[in-house]
PDB file of C-alpha atoms in Angstrom:
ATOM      1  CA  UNK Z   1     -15.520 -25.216   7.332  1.00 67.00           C
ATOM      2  CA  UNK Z   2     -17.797 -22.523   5.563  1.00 84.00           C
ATOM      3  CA  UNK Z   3     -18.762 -19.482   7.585  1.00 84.00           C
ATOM      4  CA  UNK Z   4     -22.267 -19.184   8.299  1.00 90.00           C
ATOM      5  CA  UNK Z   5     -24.351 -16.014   6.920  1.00 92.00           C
ATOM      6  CA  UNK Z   6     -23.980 -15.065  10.635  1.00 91.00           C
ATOM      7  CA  UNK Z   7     -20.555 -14.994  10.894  1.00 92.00           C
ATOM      8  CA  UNK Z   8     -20.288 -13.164   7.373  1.00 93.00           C
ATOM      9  CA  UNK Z   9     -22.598 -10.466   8.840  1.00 92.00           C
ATOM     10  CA  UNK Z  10     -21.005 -10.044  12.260  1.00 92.00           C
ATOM     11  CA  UNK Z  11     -17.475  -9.793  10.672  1.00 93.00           C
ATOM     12  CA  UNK Z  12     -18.627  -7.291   8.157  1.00 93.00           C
ATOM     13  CA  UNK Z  13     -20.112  -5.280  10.618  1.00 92.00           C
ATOM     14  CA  UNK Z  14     -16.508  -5.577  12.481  1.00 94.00           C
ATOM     15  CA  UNK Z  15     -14.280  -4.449   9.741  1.00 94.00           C
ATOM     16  CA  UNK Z  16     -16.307  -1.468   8.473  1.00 93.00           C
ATOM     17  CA  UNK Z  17     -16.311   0.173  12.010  1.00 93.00           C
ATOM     18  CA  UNK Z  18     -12.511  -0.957  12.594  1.00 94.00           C
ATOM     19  CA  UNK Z  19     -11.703   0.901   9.193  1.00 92.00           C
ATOM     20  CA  UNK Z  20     -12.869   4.266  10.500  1.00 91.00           C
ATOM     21  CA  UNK Z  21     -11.398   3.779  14.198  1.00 92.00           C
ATOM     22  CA  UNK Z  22      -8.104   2.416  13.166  1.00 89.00           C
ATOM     23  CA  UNK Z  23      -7.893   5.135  10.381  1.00 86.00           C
ATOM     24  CA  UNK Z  24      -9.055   7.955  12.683  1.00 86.00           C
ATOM     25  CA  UNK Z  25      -6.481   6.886  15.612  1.00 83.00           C
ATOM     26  CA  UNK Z  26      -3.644   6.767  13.135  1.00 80.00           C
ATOM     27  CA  UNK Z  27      -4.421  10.694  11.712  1.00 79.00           C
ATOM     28  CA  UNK Z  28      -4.758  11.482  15.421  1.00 80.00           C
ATOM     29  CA  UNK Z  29      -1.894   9.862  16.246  1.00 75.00           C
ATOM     30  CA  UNK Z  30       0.543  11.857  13.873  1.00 72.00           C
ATOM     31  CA  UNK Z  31       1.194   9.456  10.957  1.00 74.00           C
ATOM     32  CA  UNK Z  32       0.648  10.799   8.265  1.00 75.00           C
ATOM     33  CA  UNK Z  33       1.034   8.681   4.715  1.00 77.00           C
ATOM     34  CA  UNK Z  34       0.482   5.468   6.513  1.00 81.00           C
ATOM     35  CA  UNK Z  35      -2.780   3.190   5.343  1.00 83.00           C
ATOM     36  CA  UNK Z  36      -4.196   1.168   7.190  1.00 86.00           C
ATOM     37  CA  UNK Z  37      -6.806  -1.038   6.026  1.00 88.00           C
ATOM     38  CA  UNK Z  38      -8.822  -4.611   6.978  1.00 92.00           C
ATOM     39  CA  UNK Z  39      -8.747  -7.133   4.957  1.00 91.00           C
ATOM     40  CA  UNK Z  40     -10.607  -9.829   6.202  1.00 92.00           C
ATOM     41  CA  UNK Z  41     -12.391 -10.245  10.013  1.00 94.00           C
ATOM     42  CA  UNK Z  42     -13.011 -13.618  10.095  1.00 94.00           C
ATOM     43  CA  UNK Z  43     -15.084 -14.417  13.426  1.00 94.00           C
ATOM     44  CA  UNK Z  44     -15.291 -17.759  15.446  1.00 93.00           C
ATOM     45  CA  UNK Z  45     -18.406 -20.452  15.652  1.00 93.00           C
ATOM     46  CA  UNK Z  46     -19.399 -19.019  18.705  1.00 92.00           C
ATOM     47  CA  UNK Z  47     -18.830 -15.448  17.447  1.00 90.00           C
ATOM     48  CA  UNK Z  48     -16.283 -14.727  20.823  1.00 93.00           C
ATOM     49  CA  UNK Z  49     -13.169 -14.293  19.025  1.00 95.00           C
ATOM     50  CA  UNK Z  50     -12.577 -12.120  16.144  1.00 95.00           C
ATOM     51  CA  UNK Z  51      -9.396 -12.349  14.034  1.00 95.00           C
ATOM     52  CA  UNK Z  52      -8.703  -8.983  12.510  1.00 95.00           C
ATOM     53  CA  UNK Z  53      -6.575  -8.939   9.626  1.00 94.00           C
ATOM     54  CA  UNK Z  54      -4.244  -5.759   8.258  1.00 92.00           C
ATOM     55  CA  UNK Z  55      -2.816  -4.195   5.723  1.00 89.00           C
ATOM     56  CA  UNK Z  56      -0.523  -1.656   6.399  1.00 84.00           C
ATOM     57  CA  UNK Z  57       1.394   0.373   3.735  1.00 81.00           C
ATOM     58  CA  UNK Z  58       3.783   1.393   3.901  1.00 80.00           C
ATOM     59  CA  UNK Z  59       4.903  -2.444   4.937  1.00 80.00           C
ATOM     60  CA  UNK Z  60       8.094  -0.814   6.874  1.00 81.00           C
ATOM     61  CA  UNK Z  61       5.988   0.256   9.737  1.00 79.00           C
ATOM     62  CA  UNK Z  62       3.397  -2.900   9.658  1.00 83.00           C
ATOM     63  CA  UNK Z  63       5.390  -4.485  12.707  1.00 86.00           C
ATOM     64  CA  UNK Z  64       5.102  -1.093  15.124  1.00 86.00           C
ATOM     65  CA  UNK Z  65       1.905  -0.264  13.847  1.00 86.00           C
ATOM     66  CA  UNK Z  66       0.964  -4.082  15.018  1.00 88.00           C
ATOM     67  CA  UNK Z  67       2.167  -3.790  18.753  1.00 90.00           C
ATOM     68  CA  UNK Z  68       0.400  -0.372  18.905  1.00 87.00           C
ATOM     69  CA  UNK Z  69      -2.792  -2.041  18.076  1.00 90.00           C
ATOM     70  CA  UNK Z  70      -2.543  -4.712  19.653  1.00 92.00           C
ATOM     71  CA  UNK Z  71      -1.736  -2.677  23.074  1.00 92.00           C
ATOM     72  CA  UNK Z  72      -4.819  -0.321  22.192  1.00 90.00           C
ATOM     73  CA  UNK Z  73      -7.001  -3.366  21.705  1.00 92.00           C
ATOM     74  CA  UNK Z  74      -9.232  -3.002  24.683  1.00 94.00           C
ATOM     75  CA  UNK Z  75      -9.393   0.909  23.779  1.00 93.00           C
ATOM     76  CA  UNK Z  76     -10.964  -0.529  20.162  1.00 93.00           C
ATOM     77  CA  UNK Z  77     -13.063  -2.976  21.858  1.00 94.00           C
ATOM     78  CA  UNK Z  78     -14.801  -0.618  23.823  1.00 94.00           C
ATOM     79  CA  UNK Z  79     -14.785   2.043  20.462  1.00 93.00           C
ATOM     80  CA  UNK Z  80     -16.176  -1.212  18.749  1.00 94.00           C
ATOM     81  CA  UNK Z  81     -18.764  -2.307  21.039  1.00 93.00           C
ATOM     82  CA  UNK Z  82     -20.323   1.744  21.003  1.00 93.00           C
ATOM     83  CA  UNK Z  83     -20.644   1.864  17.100  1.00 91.00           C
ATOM     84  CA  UNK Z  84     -22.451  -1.892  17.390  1.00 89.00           C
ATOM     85  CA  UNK Z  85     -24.275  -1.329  20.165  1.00 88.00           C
ATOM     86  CA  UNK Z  86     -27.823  -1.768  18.530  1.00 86.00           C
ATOM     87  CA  UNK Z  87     -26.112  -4.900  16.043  1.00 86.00           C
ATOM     88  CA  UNK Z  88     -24.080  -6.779  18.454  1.00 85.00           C
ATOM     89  CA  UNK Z  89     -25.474  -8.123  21.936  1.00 86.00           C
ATOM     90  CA  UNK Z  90     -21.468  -8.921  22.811  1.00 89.00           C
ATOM     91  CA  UNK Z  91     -18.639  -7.630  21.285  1.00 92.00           C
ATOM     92  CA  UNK Z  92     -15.709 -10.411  20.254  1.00 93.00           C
ATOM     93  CA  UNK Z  93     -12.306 -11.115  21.561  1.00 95.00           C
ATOM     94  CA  UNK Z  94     -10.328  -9.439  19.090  1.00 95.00           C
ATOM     95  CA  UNK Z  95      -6.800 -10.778  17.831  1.00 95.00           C
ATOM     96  CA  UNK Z  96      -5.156  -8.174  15.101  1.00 95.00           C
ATOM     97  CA  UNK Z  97      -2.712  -9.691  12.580  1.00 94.00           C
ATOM     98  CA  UNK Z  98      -0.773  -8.311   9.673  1.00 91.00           C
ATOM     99  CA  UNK Z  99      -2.084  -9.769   6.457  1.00 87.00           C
ATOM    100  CA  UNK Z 100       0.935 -10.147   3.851  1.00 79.00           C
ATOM    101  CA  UNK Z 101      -1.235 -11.831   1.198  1.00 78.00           C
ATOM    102  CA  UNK Z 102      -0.053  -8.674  -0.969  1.00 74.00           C
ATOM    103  CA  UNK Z 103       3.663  -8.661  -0.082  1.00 73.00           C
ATOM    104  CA  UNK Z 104       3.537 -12.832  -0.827  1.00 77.00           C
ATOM    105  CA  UNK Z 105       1.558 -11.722  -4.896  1.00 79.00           C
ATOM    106  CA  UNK Z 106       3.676  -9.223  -5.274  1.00 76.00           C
ATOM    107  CA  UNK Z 107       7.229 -11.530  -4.472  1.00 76.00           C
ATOM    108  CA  UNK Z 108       5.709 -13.908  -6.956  1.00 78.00           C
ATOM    109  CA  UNK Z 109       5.434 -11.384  -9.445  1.00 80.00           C
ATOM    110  CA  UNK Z 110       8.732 -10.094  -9.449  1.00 76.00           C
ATOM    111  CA  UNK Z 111      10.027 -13.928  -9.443  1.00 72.00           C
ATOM    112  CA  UNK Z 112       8.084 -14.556 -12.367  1.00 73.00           C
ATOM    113  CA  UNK Z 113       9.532 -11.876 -13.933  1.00 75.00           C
ATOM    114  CA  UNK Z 114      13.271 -12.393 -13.421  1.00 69.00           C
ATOM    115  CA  UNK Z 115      15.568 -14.926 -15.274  1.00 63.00           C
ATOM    116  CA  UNK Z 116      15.164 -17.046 -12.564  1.00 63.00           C
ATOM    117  CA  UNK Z 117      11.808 -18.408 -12.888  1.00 63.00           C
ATOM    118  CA  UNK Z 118      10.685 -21.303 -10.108  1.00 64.00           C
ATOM    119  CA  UNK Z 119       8.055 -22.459 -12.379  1.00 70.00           C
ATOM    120  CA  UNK Z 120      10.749 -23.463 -14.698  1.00 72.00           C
ATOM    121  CA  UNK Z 121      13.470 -24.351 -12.421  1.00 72.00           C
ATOM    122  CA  UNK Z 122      11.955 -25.684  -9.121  1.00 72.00           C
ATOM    123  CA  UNK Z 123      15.526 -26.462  -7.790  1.00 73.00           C
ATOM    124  CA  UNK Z 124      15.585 -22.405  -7.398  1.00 67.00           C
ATOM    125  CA  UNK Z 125      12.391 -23.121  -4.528  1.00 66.00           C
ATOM    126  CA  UNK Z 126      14.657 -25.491  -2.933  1.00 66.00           C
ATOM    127  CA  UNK Z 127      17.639 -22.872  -2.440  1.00 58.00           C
ATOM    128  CA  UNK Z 128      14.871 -20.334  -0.953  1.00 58.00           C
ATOM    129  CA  UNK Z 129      13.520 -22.497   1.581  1.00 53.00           C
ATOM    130  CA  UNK Z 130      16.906 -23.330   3.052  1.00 50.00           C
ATOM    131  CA  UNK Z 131      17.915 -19.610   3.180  1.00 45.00           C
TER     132      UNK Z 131
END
């Protein structure tokens, strides 16, 4: 099912204002040369859950980075909810999760681009599924 134009406006209203918090909290926090961007907010019918998806890079720290926000995610709520104050009448549930839509293109890539090519041999898909 389509998102409505509500939805659409709600969750990019959400993942402008989580850019700047979750980039401010990470330069605050010490780590330096680690990105952290959303990808998609994709928010619920009844606009009371909000699924936040991330990309982190570099990809090595995507997993701590993860539990961090997720443990800080009434601490963004509440950041959230004062930035969208005059937009927002209640402010989402919100669920972070790492978005590896990148990671996933980019292991394609360097399939295609071996000798072994799955397109061409899609025994080779097989062998990967089992391992």
């Amino acid at each position: 099912m389509e998102e409505s134009q509500r939805q659409k406006k709600i969750g990019s209203v959400l993942q402008r204002d989580l850019v700047e918090i979750l980039q401010k909290a990470a330069s605050d926090g010490g780590m330096q040369g680690v990105l952290i961007s959303v990808s998609k907010v994709k928010v619920t019918v009844d606009l009371s859950v909000a699924k936040v998806y991330l990309s982190i890079f570099p990809n090595a720290k995507a997993k701590e980075l993860l539990v961090g926000i997720r443990s800080n995610a009434p601490l963004i709520k509440h950041e959230l909810a004062q930035r969208t104050r005059h937009q927002l009448r209640r402010m989402p549930q919100l669920e972070f999760f790492v978005d590896d839509s990148l990671e996933y293109i980019d292991g394609i890539e360097k399939s295609l681009k071996r000798t072994e090519n799955p397109i061409k041999d899609p025994n080779l898909l097989d062998n990967r599924k089992k391992s």
